[in-house]
Amino acid sequence: MTNDATIDFYGADWCGDCRRAKAALDRFGVAYDLHDIEHEDGAAEKAVEISGQKHIPVIRFAADGSWLVEPSATQLEAKCKELGLL
């Protein structure tokens, strides 16, 4: 979304959990860089490298290096608040 993003979002258009997580971040007004694992070279591998899993979305927070896999909107909101993004 923006170069100022402190969140890297690894996902795919066909993924329902990805659509829900993107909608939550958009609703919160939190910027993120979207990495489409289907169309961006190396994105799928990077997502697995971060999480150790093949599940998406993988959402990595630059502020503390933490990541979430398939998070709920509630989990995303709590993490964004913890990091002062909300």
Short mmCIF file of N, CA, C and O in Angstrom, two decimals:
data_model
loop_
_atom_site.label_atom_id
_atom_site.label_comp_id
_atom_site.label_asym_id
_atom_site.label_seq_id
_atom_site.Cartn_x
_atom_site.Cartn_y
_atom_site.Cartn_z
N MET A 1 0.82 -1.19 0.00
CA MET A 1 0.00 0.00 0.00
C MET A 1 0.87 1.26 0.00
O MET A 1 0.67 2.13 -0.80
N THR A 2 1.82 1.31 0.92
CA THR A 2 2.65 2.50 1.02
C THR A 2 4.05 2.13 1.48
O THR A 2 4.24 1.14 2.16
N ASN A 3 5.01 2.93 1.12
CA ASN A 3 6.38 2.68 1.55
C ASN A 3 6.58 3.00 3.03
O ASN A 3 7.60 2.66 3.60
N ASP A 4 5.62 3.71 3.63
CA ASP A 4 5.71 4.04 5.05
C ASP A 4 5.20 2.91 5.93
O ASP A 4 5.20 3.02 7.14
N ALA A 5 4.74 1.83 5.32
CA ALA A 5 4.12 0.74 6.07
C ALA A 5 5.13 0.08 7.00
O ALA A 5 6.30 -0.08 6.66
N THR A 6 4.64 -0.29 8.16
CA THR A 6 5.46 -1.03 9.12
C THR A 6 4.99 -2.47 9.20
O THR A 6 5.41 -3.21 10.07
N ILE A 7 4.13 -2.85 8.25
CA ILE A 7 3.59 -4.20 8.21
C ILE A 7 3.81 -4.77 6.81
O ILE A 7 3.53 -4.10 5.82
N ASP A 8 4.32 -6.00 6.76
CA ASP A 8 4.41 -6.74 5.50
C ASP A 8 3.31 -7.79 5.53
O ASP A 8 3.25 -8.59 6.47
N PHE A 9 2.46 -7.78 4.52
CA PHE A 9 1.31 -8.67 4.43
C PHE A 9 1.53 -9.62 3.27
O PHE A 9 1.60 -9.20 2.13
N TYR A 10 1.66 -10.90 3.56
CA TYR A 10 1.84 -11.94 2.54
C TYR A 10 0.53 -12.70 2.39
O TYR A 10 0.05 -13.29 3.36
N GLY A 11 -0.04 -12.65 1.19
CA GLY A 11 -1.30 -13.32 0.98
C GLY A 11 -1.60 -13.49 -0.50
O GLY A 11 -0.73 -13.33 -1.35
N ALA A 12 -2.87 -13.82 -0.80
CA ALA A 12 -3.32 -14.03 -2.17
C ALA A 12 -4.77 -13.59 -2.30
O ALA A 12 -5.53 -13.65 -1.32
N ASP A 13 -5.14 -13.19 -3.51
CA ASP A 13 -6.50 -12.71 -3.76
C ASP A 13 -7.56 -13.77 -3.47
O ASP A 13 -8.67 -13.44 -3.05
N TRP A 14 -7.25 -15.04 -3.72
CA TRP A 14 -8.23 -16.11 -3.56
C TRP A 14 -8.44 -16.53 -2.11
O TRP A 14 -9.34 -17.31 -1.81
N CYS A 15 -7.65 -16.00 -1.21
CA CYS A 15 -7.65 -16.42 0.19
C CYS A 15 -8.66 -15.60 1.01
O CYS A 15 -8.51 -14.40 1.18
N GLY A 16 -9.68 -16.28 1.53
CA GLY A 16 -10.69 -15.61 2.34
C GLY A 16 -10.13 -14.98 3.61
O GLY A 16 -10.51 -13.87 3.98
N ASP A 17 -9.22 -15.69 4.29
CA ASP A 17 -8.60 -15.13 5.50
C ASP A 17 -7.80 -13.88 5.16
O ASP A 17 -7.75 -12.94 5.96
N CYS A 18 -7.18 -13.86 3.98
CA CYS A 18 -6.41 -12.69 3.55
C CYS A 18 -7.34 -11.50 3.31
O CYS A 18 -7.04 -10.38 3.74
N ARG A 19 -8.44 -11.76 2.65
CA ARG A 19 -9.41 -10.68 2.40
C ARG A 19 -9.93 -10.10 3.71
O ARG A 19 -10.06 -8.88 3.86
N ARG A 20 -10.22 -10.96 4.67
CA ARG A 20 -10.72 -10.50 5.97
C ARG A 20 -9.65 -9.70 6.72
O ARG A 20 -9.95 -8.65 7.30
N ALA A 21 -8.41 -10.16 6.69
CA ALA A 21 -7.33 -9.45 7.38
C ALA A 21 -7.06 -8.09 6.73
O ALA A 21 -6.85 -7.09 7.42
N LYS A 22 -7.06 -8.06 5.38
CA LYS A 22 -6.86 -6.78 4.68
C LYS A 22 -7.98 -5.81 5.02
O LYS A 22 -7.73 -4.63 5.27
N ALA A 23 -9.22 -6.30 5.04
CA ALA A 23 -10.36 -5.44 5.36
C ALA A 23 -10.23 -4.87 6.77
O ALA A 23 -10.53 -3.70 7.01
N ALA A 24 -9.76 -5.69 7.71
CA ALA A 24 -9.58 -5.22 9.09
C ALA A 24 -8.51 -4.14 9.15
O ALA A 24 -8.72 -3.08 9.75
N LEU A 25 -7.36 -4.37 8.51
CA LEU A 25 -6.29 -3.36 8.53
C LEU A 25 -6.75 -2.07 7.85
O LEU A 25 -6.46 -0.97 8.32
N ASP A 26 -7.49 -2.21 6.76
CA ASP A 26 -8.03 -1.03 6.08
C ASP A 26 -8.99 -0.28 6.99
O ASP A 26 -8.95 0.96 7.07
N ARG A 27 -9.85 -1.01 7.69
CA ARG A 27 -10.81 -0.41 8.62
C ARG A 27 -10.09 0.33 9.74
O ARG A 27 -10.51 1.40 10.17
N PHE A 28 -8.97 -0.23 10.20
CA PHE A 28 -8.19 0.39 11.27
C PHE A 28 -7.37 1.58 10.75
O PHE A 28 -6.84 2.36 11.54
N GLY A 29 -7.22 1.68 9.44
CA GLY A 29 -6.40 2.74 8.85
C GLY A 29 -4.91 2.50 9.02
O GLY A 29 -4.12 3.44 9.07
N VAL A 30 -4.52 1.24 9.09
CA VAL A 30 -3.12 0.87 9.28
C VAL A 30 -2.50 0.53 7.92
O VAL A 30 -3.04 -0.29 7.17
N ALA A 31 -1.38 1.17 7.59
CA ALA A 31 -0.71 0.93 6.31
C ALA A 31 0.02 -0.40 6.32
O ALA A 31 0.53 -0.84 7.35
N TYR A 32 0.05 -1.04 5.15
CA TYR A 32 0.78 -2.30 5.01
C TYR A 32 1.27 -2.43 3.58
O TYR A 32 0.71 -1.84 2.67
N ASP A 33 2.34 -3.18 3.43
CA ASP A 33 2.85 -3.52 2.10
C ASP A 33 2.33 -4.91 1.76
O ASP A 33 2.62 -5.86 2.48
N LEU A 34 1.58 -5.01 0.68
CA LEU A 34 0.99 -6.27 0.26
C LEU A 34 1.94 -7.02 -0.65
O LEU A 34 2.43 -6.47 -1.64
N HIS A 35 2.22 -8.26 -0.30
CA HIS A 35 3.06 -9.14 -1.10
C HIS A 35 2.20 -10.31 -1.56
O HIS A 35 1.84 -11.17 -0.76
N ASP A 36 1.81 -10.30 -2.84
CA ASP A 36 0.95 -11.34 -3.40
C ASP A 36 1.80 -12.56 -3.71
O ASP A 36 2.67 -12.52 -4.58
N ILE A 37 1.55 -13.65 -2.99
CA ILE A 37 2.39 -14.84 -3.14
C ILE A 37 2.22 -15.50 -4.50
O ILE A 37 3.06 -16.30 -4.89
N GLU A 38 1.15 -15.16 -5.20
CA GLU A 38 0.91 -15.74 -6.53
C GLU A 38 1.66 -14.98 -7.63
O GLU A 38 1.95 -15.55 -8.67
N HIS A 39 1.93 -13.70 -7.40
CA HIS A 39 2.46 -12.86 -8.48
C HIS A 39 3.79 -12.19 -8.18
O HIS A 39 4.41 -11.64 -9.09
N GLU A 40 4.23 -12.18 -6.95
CA GLU A 40 5.50 -11.53 -6.60
C GLU A 40 6.58 -12.59 -6.40
O GLU A 40 6.44 -13.46 -5.53
N ASP A 41 7.61 -12.50 -7.20
CA ASP A 41 8.71 -13.47 -7.10
C ASP A 41 9.28 -13.51 -5.68
O ASP A 41 9.61 -12.47 -5.12
N GLY A 42 9.35 -14.69 -5.12
CA GLY A 42 9.95 -14.89 -3.80
C GLY A 42 9.02 -14.64 -2.63
O GLY A 42 9.39 -14.94 -1.49
N ALA A 43 7.83 -14.11 -2.87
CA ALA A 43 6.93 -13.78 -1.76
C ALA A 43 6.45 -15.03 -1.01
O ALA A 43 6.40 -15.04 0.22
N ALA A 44 6.10 -16.07 -1.74
CA ALA A 44 5.64 -17.30 -1.08
C ALA A 44 6.74 -17.89 -0.21
O ALA A 44 6.50 -18.30 0.93
N GLU A 45 7.95 -17.90 -0.73
CA GLU A 45 9.09 -18.43 0.03
C GLU A 45 9.37 -17.58 1.26
O GLU A 45 9.68 -18.10 2.34
N LYS A 46 9.26 -16.27 1.12
CA LYS A 46 9.50 -15.36 2.24
C LYS A 46 8.46 -15.58 3.33
O LYS A 46 8.79 -15.59 4.52
N ALA A 47 7.20 -15.78 2.94
CA ALA A 47 6.15 -16.03 3.92
C ALA A 47 6.44 -17.29 4.72
O ALA A 47 6.29 -17.31 5.95
N VAL A 48 6.88 -18.35 4.05
CA VAL A 48 7.23 -19.59 4.74
C VAL A 48 8.46 -19.38 5.61
O VAL A 48 8.52 -19.88 6.75
N GLU A 49 9.42 -18.62 5.12
CA GLU A 49 10.64 -18.33 5.90
C GLU A 49 10.28 -17.61 7.20
O GLU A 49 10.84 -17.91 8.26
N ILE A 50 9.36 -16.67 7.14
CA ILE A 50 8.96 -15.90 8.32
C ILE A 50 8.24 -16.80 9.33
O ILE A 50 8.57 -16.81 10.51
N SER A 51 7.24 -17.55 8.84
CA SER A 51 6.35 -18.26 9.76
C SER A 51 6.68 -19.72 9.97
O SER A 51 6.21 -20.33 10.92
N GLY A 52 7.43 -20.31 9.03
CA GLY A 52 7.68 -21.74 9.11
C GLY A 52 6.49 -22.58 8.69
O GLY A 52 6.47 -23.78 8.90
N GLN A 53 5.48 -21.92 8.11
CA GLN A 53 4.25 -22.60 7.70
C GLN A 53 3.88 -22.18 6.28
O GLN A 53 4.36 -21.18 5.78
N LYS A 54 2.98 -22.95 5.67
CA LYS A 54 2.50 -22.60 4.34
C LYS A 54 1.12 -21.96 4.40
O LYS A 54 0.47 -21.79 3.38
N HIS A 55 0.68 -21.58 5.56
CA HIS A 55 -0.63 -20.93 5.72
C HIS A 55 -0.49 -19.43 5.48
O HIS A 55 0.54 -18.84 5.81
N ILE A 56 -1.55 -18.84 4.90
CA ILE A 56 -1.58 -17.39 4.71
C ILE A 56 -2.91 -16.86 5.24
O ILE A 56 -3.86 -17.62 5.35
N PRO A 57 -2.98 -15.60 5.57
CA PRO A 57 -1.93 -14.61 5.44
C PRO A 57 -0.86 -14.73 6.53
O PRO A 57 -1.14 -15.19 7.64
N VAL A 58 0.32 -14.27 6.18
CA VAL A 58 1.40 -14.07 7.13
C VAL A 58 1.58 -12.56 7.23
O VAL A 58 1.80 -11.90 6.22
N ILE A 59 1.46 -12.04 8.43
CA ILE A 59 1.56 -10.60 8.64
C ILE A 59 2.71 -10.35 9.60
O ILE A 59 2.69 -10.80 10.75
N ARG A 60 3.75 -9.65 9.07
CA ARG A 60 4.96 -9.38 9.85
C ARG A 60 5.00 -7.92 10.24
O ARG A 60 4.79 -7.03 9.42
N PHE A 61 5.28 -7.67 11.51
CA PHE A 61 5.32 -6.33 12.07
C PHE A 61 6.78 -5.90 12.23
O PHE A 61 7.53 -6.50 13.01
N ALA A 62 7.18 -4.87 11.49
CA ALA A 62 8.57 -4.41 11.51
C ALA A 62 8.98 -3.88 12.88
O ALA A 62 10.14 -4.00 13.28
N ALA A 63 8.04 -3.30 13.61
CA ALA A 63 8.36 -2.66 14.89
C ALA A 63 9.04 -3.60 15.87
O ALA A 63 9.97 -3.20 16.58
N ASP A 64 8.58 -4.85 15.91
CA ASP A 64 9.17 -5.79 16.86
C ASP A 64 9.58 -7.12 16.22
O ASP A 64 10.02 -8.03 16.90
N GLY A 65 9.39 -7.24 14.90
CA GLY A 65 9.79 -8.45 14.20
C GLY A 65 8.83 -9.62 14.39
O GLY A 65 9.08 -10.71 13.90
N SER A 66 7.73 -9.38 15.09
CA SER A 66 6.77 -10.46 15.32
C SER A 66 5.93 -10.68 14.07
O SER A 66 5.93 -9.87 13.15
N TRP A 67 5.20 -11.79 14.07
CA TRP A 67 4.34 -12.11 12.95
C TRP A 67 3.12 -12.87 13.43
O TRP A 67 3.15 -13.47 14.51
N LEU A 68 2.06 -12.80 12.64
CA LEU A 68 0.84 -13.55 12.90
C LEU A 68 0.48 -14.32 11.64
O LEU A 68 0.71 -13.84 10.53
N VAL A 69 -0.08 -15.51 11.81
CA VAL A 69 -0.55 -16.32 10.70
C VAL A 69 -2.06 -16.51 10.88
O VAL A 69 -2.51 -16.88 11.96
N GLU A 70 -2.81 -16.22 9.81
CA GLU A 70 -4.26 -16.34 9.82
C GLU A 70 -4.89 -15.65 11.04
O GLU A 70 -5.74 -16.23 11.73
N PRO A 71 -4.51 -14.40 11.31
CA PRO A 71 -5.05 -13.74 12.51
C PRO A 71 -6.50 -13.30 12.32
O PRO A 71 -6.94 -13.00 11.21
N SER A 72 -7.20 -13.22 13.43
CA SER A 72 -8.56 -12.66 13.43
C SER A 72 -8.43 -11.14 13.47
O SER A 72 -7.36 -10.59 13.78
N ALA A 73 -9.53 -10.45 13.18
CA ALA A 73 -9.53 -8.99 13.27
C ALA A 73 -9.20 -8.55 14.69
O ALA A 73 -8.49 -7.56 14.90
N THR A 74 -9.69 -9.29 15.68
CA THR A 74 -9.43 -8.97 17.08
C THR A 74 -7.93 -9.08 17.39
O THR A 74 -7.37 -8.21 18.07
N GLN A 75 -7.28 -10.14 16.88
CA GLN A 75 -5.84 -10.29 17.10
C GLN A 75 -5.07 -9.17 16.42
O GLN A 75 -4.11 -8.64 16.99
N LEU A 76 -5.46 -8.83 15.20
CA LEU A 76 -4.79 -7.74 14.49
C LEU A 76 -4.94 -6.41 15.22
O LEU A 76 -3.98 -5.66 15.37
N GLU A 77 -6.14 -6.15 15.70
CA GLU A 77 -6.39 -4.90 16.42
C GLU A 77 -5.54 -4.83 17.69
O GLU A 77 -4.91 -3.81 17.98
N ALA A 78 -5.48 -5.93 18.44
CA ALA A 78 -4.70 -5.96 19.67
C ALA A 78 -3.22 -5.73 19.38
O ALA A 78 -2.55 -4.97 20.09
N LYS A 79 -2.69 -6.37 18.34
CA LYS A 79 -1.28 -6.22 18.00
C LYS A 79 -0.98 -4.80 17.54
O LYS A 79 0.04 -4.21 17.93
N CYS A 80 -1.85 -4.23 16.73
CA CYS A 80 -1.65 -2.86 16.26
C CYS A 80 -1.69 -1.87 17.42
O CYS A 80 -0.90 -0.93 17.47
N LYS A 81 -2.58 -2.11 18.37
CA LYS A 81 -2.64 -1.25 19.57
C LYS A 81 -1.37 -1.40 20.39
O LYS A 81 -0.79 -0.42 20.85
N GLU A 82 -0.92 -2.63 20.56
CA GLU A 82 0.31 -2.91 21.32
C GLU A 82 1.49 -2.15 20.74
O GLU A 82 2.34 -1.65 21.47
N LEU A 83 1.55 -2.08 19.41
CA LEU A 83 2.67 -1.43 18.73
C LEU A 83 2.46 0.07 18.51
O LEU A 83 3.30 0.73 17.92
N GLY A 84 1.34 0.58 18.99
CA GLY A 84 1.06 2.01 18.85
C GLY A 84 0.66 2.43 17.44
O GLY A 84 0.78 3.60 17.09
N LEU A 85 0.18 1.48 16.66
CA LEU A 85 -0.26 1.79 15.30
C LEU A 85 -1.70 2.28 15.27
O LEU A 85 -2.15 2.82 14.26
N LEU A 86 -2.42 2.07 16.36
CA LEU A 86 -3.80 2.54 16.48
C LEU A 86 -3.93 3.52 17.62
O LEU A 86 -3.28 3.38 18.63
#
